[in-house]
mmCIF file of C-alpha atoms and ligand atoms in Angstrom:
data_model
loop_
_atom_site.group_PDB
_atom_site.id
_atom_site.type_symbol
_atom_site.label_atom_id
_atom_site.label_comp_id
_atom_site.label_asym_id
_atom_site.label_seq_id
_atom_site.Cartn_x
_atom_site.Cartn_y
_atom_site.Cartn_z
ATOM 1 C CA UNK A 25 25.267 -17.587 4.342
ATOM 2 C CA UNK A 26 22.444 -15.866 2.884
ATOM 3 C CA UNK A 27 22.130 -12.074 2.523
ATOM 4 C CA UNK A 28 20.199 -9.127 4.031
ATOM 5 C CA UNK A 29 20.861 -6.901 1.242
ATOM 6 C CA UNK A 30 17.933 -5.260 -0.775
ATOM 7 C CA UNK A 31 19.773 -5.914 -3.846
ATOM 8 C CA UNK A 32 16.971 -6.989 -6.333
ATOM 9 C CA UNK A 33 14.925 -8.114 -3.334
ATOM 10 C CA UNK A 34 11.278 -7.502 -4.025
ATOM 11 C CA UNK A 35 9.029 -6.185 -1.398
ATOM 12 C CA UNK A 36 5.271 -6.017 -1.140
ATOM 13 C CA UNK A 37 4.295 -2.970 0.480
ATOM 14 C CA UNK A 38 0.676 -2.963 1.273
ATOM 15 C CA UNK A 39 -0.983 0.538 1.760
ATOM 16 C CA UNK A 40 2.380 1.565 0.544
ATOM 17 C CA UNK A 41 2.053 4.632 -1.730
ATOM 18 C CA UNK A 42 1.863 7.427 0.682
ATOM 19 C CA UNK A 43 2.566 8.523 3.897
ATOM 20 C CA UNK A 44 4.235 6.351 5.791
ATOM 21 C CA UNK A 45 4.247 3.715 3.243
ATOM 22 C CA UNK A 46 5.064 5.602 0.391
ATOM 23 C CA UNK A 47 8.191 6.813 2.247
ATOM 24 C CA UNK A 48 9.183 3.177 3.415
ATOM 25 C CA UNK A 49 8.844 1.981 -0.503
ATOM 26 C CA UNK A 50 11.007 4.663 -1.241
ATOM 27 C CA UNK A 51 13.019 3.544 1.422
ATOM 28 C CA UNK A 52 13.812 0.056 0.471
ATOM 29 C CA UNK A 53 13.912 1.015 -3.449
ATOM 30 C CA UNK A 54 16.964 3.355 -2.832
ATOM 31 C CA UNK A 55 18.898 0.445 -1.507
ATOM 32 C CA UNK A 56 17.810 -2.100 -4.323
ATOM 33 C CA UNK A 57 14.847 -3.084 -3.767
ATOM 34 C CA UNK A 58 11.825 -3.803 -6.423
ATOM 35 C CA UNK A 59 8.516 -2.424 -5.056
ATOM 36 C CA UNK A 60 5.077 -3.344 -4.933
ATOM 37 C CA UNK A 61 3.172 -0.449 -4.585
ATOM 38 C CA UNK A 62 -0.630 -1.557 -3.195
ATOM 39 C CA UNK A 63 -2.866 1.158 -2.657
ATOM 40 C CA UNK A 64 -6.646 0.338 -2.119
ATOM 41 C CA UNK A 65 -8.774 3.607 -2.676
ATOM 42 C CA UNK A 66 -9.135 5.694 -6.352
ATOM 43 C CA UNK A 67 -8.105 8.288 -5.029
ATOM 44 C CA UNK A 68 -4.257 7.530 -3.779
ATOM 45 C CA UNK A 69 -3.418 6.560 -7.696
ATOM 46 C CA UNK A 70 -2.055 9.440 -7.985
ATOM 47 C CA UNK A 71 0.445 8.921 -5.158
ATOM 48 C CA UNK A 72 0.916 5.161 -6.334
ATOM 49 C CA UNK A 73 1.955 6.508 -9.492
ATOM 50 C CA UNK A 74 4.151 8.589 -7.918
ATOM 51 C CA UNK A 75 5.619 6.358 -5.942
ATOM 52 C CA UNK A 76 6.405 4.235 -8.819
ATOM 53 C CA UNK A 77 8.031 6.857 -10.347
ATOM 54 C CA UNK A 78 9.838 7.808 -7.761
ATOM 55 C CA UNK A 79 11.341 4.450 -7.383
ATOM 56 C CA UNK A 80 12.186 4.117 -10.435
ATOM 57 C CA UNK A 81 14.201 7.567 -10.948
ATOM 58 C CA UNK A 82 16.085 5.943 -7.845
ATOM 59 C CA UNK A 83 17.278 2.965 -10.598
ATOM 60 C CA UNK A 84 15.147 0.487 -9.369
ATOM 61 C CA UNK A 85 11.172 -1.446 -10.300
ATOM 62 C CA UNK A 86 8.263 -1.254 -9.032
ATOM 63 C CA UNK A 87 4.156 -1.603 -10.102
ATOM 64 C CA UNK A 88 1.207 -0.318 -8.533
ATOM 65 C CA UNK A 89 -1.523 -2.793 -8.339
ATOM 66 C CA UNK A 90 -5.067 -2.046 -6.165
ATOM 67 C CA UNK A 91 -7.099 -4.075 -3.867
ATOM 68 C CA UNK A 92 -9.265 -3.994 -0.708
ATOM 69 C CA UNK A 93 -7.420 -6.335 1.011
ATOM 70 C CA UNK A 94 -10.298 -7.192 3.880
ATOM 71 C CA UNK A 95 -10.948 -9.482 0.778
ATOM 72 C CA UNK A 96 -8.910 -12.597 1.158
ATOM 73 C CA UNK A 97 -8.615 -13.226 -2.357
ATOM 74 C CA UNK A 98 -7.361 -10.101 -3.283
ATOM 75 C CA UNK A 99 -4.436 -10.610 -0.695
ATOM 76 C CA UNK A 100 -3.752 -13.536 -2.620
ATOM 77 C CA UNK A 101 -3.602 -11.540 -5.677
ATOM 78 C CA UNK A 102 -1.543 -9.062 -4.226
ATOM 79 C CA UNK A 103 1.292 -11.869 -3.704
ATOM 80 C CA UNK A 104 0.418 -13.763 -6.825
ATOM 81 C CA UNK A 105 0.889 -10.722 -9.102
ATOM 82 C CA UNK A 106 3.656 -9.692 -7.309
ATOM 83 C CA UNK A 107 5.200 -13.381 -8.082
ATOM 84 C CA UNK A 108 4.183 -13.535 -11.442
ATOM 85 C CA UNK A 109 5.893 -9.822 -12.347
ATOM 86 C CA UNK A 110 8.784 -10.137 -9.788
ATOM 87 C CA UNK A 111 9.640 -13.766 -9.749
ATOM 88 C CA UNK A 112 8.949 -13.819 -5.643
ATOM 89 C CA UNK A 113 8.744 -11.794 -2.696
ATOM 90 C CA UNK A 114 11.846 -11.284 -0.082
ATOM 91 C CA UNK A 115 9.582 -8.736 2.113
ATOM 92 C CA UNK A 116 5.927 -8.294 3.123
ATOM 93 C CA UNK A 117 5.022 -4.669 4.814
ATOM 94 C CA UNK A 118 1.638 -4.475 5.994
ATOM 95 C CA UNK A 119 0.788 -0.727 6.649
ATOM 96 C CA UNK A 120 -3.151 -1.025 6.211
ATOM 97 C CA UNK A 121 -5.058 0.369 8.903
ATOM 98 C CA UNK A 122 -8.183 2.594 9.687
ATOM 99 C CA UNK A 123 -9.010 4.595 12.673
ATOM 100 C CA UNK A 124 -12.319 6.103 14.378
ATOM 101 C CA UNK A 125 -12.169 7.618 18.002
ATOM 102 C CA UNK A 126 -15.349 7.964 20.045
ATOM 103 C CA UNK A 127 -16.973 6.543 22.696
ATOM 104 C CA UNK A 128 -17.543 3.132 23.117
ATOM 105 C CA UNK A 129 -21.515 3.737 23.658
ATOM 106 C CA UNK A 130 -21.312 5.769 20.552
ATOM 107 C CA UNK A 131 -20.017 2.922 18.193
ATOM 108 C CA UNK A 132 -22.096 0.804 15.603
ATOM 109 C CA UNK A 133 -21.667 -2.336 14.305
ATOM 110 C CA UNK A 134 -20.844 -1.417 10.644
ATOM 111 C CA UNK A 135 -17.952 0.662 12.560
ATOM 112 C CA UNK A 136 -16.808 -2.071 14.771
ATOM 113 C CA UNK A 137 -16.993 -4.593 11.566
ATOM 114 C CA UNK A 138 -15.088 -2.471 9.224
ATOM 115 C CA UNK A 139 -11.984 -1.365 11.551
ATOM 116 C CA UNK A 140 -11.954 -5.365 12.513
ATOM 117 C CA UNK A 141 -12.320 -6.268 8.682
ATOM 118 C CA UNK A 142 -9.298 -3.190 7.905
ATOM 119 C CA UNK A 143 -7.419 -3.972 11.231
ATOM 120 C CA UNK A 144 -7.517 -7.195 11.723
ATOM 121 C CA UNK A 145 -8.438 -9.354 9.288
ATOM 122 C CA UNK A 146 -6.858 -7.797 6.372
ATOM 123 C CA UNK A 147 -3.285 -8.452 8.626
ATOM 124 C CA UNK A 148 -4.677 -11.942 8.998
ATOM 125 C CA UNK A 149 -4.785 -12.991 5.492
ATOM 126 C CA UNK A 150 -2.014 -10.456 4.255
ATOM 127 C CA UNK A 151 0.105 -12.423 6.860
ATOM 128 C CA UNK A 152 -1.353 -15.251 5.540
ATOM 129 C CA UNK A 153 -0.113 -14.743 1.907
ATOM 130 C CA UNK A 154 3.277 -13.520 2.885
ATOM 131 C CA UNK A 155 4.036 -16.754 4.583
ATOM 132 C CA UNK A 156 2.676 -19.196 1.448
ATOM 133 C CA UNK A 157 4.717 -16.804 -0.920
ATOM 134 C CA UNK A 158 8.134 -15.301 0.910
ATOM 135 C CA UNK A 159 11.691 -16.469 -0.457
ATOM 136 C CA UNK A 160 13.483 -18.456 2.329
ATOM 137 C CA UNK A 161 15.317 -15.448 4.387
ATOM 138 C CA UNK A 162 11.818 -13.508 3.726
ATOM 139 C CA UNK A 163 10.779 -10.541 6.561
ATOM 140 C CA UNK A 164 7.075 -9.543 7.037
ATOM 141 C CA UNK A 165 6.690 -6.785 8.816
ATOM 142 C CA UNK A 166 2.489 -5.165 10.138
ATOM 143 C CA UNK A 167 1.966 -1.628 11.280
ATOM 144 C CA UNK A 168 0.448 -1.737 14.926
ATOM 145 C CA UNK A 169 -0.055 0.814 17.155
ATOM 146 C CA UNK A 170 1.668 2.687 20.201
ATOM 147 C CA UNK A 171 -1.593 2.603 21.789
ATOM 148 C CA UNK A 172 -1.887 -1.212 22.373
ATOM 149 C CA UNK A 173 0.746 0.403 25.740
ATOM 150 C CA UNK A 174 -1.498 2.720 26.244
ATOM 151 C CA UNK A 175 -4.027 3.364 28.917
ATOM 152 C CA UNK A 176 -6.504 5.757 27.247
ATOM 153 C CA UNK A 177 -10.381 5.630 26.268
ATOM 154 C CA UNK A 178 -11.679 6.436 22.973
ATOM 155 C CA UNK A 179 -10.166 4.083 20.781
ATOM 156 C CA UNK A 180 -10.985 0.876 22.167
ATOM 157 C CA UNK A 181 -12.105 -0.623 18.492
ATOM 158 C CA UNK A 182 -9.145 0.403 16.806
ATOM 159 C CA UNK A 183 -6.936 -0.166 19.190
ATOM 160 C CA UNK A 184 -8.696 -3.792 19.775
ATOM 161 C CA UNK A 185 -8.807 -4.268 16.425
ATOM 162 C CA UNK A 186 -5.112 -3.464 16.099
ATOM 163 C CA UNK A 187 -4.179 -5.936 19.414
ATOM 164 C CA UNK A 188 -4.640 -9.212 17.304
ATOM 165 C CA UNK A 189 -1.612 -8.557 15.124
ATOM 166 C CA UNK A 190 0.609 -9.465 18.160
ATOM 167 C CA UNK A 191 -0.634 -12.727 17.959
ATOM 168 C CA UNK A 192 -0.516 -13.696 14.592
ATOM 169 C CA UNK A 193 3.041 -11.889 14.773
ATOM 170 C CA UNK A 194 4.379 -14.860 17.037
ATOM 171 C CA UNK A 195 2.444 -17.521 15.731
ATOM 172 C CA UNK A 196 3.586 -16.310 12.056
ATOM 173 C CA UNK A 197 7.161 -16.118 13.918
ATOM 174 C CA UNK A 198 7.253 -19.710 15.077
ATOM 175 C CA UNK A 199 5.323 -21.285 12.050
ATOM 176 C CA UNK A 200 7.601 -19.327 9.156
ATOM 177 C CA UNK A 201 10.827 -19.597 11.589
ATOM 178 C CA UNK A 202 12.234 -22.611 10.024
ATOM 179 C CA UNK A 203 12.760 -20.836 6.494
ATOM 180 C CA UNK A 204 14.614 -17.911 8.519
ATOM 181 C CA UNK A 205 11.511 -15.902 7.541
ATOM 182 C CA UNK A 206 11.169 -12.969 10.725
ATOM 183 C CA UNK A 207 7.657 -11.178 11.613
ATOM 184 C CA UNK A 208 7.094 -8.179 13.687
ATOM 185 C CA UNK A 209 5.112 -6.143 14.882
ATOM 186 C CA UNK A 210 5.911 -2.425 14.842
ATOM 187 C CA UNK A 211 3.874 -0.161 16.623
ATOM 188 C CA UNK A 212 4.105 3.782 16.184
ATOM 189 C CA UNK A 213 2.920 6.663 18.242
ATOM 190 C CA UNK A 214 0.688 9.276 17.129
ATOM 191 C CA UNK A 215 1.790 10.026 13.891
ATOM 192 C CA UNK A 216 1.790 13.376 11.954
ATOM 193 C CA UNK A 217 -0.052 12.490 8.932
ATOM 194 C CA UNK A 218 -4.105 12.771 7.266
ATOM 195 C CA UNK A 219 -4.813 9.793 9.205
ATOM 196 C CA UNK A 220 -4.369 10.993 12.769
ATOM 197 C CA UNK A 221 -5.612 14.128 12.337
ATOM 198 C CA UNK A 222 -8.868 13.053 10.809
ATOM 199 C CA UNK A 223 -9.920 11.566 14.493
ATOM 200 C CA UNK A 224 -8.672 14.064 16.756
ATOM 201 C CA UNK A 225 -9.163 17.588 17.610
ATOM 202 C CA UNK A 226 -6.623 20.924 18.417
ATOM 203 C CA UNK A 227 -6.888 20.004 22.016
ATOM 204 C CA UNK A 228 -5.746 16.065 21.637
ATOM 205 C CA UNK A 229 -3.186 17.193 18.725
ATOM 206 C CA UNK A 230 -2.113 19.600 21.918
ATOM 207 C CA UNK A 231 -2.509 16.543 24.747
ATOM 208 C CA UNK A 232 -0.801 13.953 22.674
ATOM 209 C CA UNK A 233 2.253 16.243 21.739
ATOM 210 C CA UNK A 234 2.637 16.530 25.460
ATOM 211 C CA UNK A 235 3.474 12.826 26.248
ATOM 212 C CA UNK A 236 6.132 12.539 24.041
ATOM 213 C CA UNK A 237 9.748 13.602 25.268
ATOM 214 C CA UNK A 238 10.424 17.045 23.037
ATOM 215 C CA UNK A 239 6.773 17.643 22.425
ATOM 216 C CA UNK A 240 6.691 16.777 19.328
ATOM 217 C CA UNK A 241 4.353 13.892 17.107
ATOM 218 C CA UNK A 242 5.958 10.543 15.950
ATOM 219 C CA UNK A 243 7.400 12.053 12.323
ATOM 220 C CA UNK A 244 7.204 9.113 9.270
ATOM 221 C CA UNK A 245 10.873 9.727 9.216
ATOM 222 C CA UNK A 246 11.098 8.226 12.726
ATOM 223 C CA UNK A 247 9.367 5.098 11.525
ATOM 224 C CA UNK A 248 10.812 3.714 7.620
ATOM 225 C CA UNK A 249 14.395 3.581 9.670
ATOM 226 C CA UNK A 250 13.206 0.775 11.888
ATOM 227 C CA UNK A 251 11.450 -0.549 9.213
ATOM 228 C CA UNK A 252 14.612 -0.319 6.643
ATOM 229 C CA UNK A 253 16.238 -2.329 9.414
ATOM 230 C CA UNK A 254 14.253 -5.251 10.373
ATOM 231 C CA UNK A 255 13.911 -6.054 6.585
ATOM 232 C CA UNK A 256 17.962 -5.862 6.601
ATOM 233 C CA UNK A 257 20.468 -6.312 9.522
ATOM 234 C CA UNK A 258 17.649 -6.648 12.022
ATOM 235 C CA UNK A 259 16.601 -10.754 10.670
ATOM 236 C CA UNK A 260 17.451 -11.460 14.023
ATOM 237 C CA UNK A 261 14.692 -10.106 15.736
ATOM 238 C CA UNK A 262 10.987 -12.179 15.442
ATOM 239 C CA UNK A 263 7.712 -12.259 16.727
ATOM 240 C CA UNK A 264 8.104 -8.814 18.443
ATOM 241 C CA UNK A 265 5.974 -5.735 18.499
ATOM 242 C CA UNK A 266 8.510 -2.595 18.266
ATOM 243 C CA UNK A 267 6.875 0.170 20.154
ATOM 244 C CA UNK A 268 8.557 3.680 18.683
ATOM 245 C CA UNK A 269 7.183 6.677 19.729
ATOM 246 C CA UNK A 270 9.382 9.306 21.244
ATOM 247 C CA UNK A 271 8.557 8.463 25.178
ATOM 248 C CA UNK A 272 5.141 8.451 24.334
ATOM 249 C CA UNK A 273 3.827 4.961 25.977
ATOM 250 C CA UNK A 274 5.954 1.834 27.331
ATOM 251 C CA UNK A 275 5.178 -1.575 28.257
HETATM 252 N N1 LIG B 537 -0.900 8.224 11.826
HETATM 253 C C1 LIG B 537 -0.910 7.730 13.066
HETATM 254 O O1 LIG B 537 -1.133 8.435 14.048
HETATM 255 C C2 LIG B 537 -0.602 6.277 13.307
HETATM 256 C C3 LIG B 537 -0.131 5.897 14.576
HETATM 257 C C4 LIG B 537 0.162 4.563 14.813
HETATM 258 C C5 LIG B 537 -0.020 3.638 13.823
HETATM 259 N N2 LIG B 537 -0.486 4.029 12.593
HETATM 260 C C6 LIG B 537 -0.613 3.002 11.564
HETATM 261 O O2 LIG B 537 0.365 3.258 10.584
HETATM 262 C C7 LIG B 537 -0.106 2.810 9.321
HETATM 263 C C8 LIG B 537 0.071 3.912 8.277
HETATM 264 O O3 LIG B 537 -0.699 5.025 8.624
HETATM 265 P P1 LIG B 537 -0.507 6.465 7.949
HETATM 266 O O4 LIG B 537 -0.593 7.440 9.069
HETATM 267 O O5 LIG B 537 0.668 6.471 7.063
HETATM 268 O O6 LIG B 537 -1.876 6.666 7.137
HETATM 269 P P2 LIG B 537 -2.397 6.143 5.704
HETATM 270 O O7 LIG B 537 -1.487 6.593 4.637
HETATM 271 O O8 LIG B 537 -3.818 6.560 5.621
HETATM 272 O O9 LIG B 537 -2.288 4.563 5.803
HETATM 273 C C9 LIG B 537 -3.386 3.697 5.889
HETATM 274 C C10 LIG B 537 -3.403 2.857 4.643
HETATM 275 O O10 LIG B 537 -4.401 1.844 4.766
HETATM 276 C C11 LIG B 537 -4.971 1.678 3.498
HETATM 277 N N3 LIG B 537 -6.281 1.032 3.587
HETATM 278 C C12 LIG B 537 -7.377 1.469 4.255
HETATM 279 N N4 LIG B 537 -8.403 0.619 4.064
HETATM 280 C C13 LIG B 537 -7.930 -0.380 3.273
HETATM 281 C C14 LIG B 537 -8.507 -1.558 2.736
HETATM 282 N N5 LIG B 537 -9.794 -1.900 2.959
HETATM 283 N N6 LIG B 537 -7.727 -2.369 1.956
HETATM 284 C C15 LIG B 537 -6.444 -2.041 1.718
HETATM 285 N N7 LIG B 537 -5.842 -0.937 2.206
HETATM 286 C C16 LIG B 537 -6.580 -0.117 2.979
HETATM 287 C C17 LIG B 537 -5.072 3.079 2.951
HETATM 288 O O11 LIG B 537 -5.233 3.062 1.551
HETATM 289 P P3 LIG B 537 -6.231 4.093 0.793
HETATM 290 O O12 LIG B 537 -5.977 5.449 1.433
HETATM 291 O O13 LIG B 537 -5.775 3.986 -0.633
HETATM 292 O O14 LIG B 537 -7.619 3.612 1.034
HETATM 293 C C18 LIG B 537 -3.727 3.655 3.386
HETATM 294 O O15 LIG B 537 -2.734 3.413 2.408
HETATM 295 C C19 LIG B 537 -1.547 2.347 9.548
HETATM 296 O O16 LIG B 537 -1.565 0.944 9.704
HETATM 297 C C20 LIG B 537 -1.933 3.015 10.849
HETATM 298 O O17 LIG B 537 -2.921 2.282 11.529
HETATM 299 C C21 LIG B 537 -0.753 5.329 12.319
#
């Protein structure tokens, strides 16, 4: 019978020293996990480093390492480094994204490429490395989005680019199934961190408040739970996208 404990598992967490993934490597260190902090831009050191630190005052490891991971080979050297300093990976959290709102007449291609290159393909090849590398038992685990149920204009590339990661979540599920590895999918609403508030405006903050069932924005603290569990108890569930959002859309 193998185990869903954290104990000494080691989990990649890509985009993983702030925000929502700085609280979900926090999350998984205080139960035993070892933590691979990725972080991609100069400026979130800082926050790697004290991510690091703060998994470490919780007893555990962990090591900050950078990349842009729309570079395939620096996905593989995410997982390689984390197998050379770890000994393997047990769990693969992909919380890279980017997002731009704005009319679909108003976008150019260097927009469209790069929330594809962040969005998509970056989930592609992380996915990709998580399933050459994971233990047997292994979870990986992508950040979507609540608005792949929504019906809404204005962020039709980032949403798009966000829609593909349903698919490579089931293939991943069927093709990695046989080594009990699980992959999902989960998808949060609008979220009250830098990143949502950098596309929106007091009056959308106001709208998208409104569709939820207390009025209130999906907190990180909503999210690492669901997270914590599909890397644990939850193996059972694959190839599913996890929509968690307060009321705020349904499919
Ligand atoms: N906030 C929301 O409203 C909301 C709602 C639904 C889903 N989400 C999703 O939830 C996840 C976490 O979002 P968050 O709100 O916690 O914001 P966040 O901290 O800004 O997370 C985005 C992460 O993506 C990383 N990243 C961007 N470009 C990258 C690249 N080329 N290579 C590698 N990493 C890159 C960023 O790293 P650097 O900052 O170091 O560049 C950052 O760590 C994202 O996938 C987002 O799409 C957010």
């Amino acid at each position: 019978m193998h185990s869903n404990s954290l104990q000494q598992k080691v989990a990649v967490v890509a985009g993983g020293a702030k925000n929502l993934g700085g609280l979900v490597s926090r999350a998984l260190a205080a139960e035993g996990a070892r933590i691979v902090v990725h972080y991609n831009s100069a400026g979130s050191r800082p926050d790697a480093d004290a991510t690091v630190a703060a998994v470490k005052a919780l007893g555990s490891d962990a090591f900050a390492i950078a990349g842009d991971l729309t570079k395939p080979e620096n996905c593989t050297a995410l997982f390689d480094e984390a197998v050379r300093r770890f000994g393997g990976v047990d769990i693969a959290i992909n919380n890279v994204g980017k997002v731009i709102k704005k009319p679909i007449v108003q976008v150019t291609e260097a927009e469209y490429d790069e929330m594809f290159a962040i969005n998509t393909k970056a989930a592609f090849f992380f996915i990709k490395e998580a399933g050459r590398t994971l233990n047997d038992g292994g979870k990986i685990i992508t950040l979507g989005s609540s608005l792949l149920a929504a019906f809404t204009g204005y962020y039709s590339v980032y949403a798009g680019a966000k829609g593909p990661i349903e698919h490579f979540t089931r293939a991943a599920a069927k093709e990695f199934g046989s080594r009990r590895i699980s992959v999902n999918t989960v998808a949060p609403g609008p979220m009250d961190t830098p990143f949502f508030y950098g596309a929106e405006t007091p009056e959308s903050v106001a709208y998208l408040k409104g569709a939820t069932m207390n009025g209130e924005l999906t907190k990180i603290e909503d999210i690492a739970p669901l997270i914590r569990f599909l890397a644990t108890e939850g193996w059972w569930i694959s190839g599913q996208t996890i929509f968690i959002n307060g009321g705020f859309a349904t499919r």
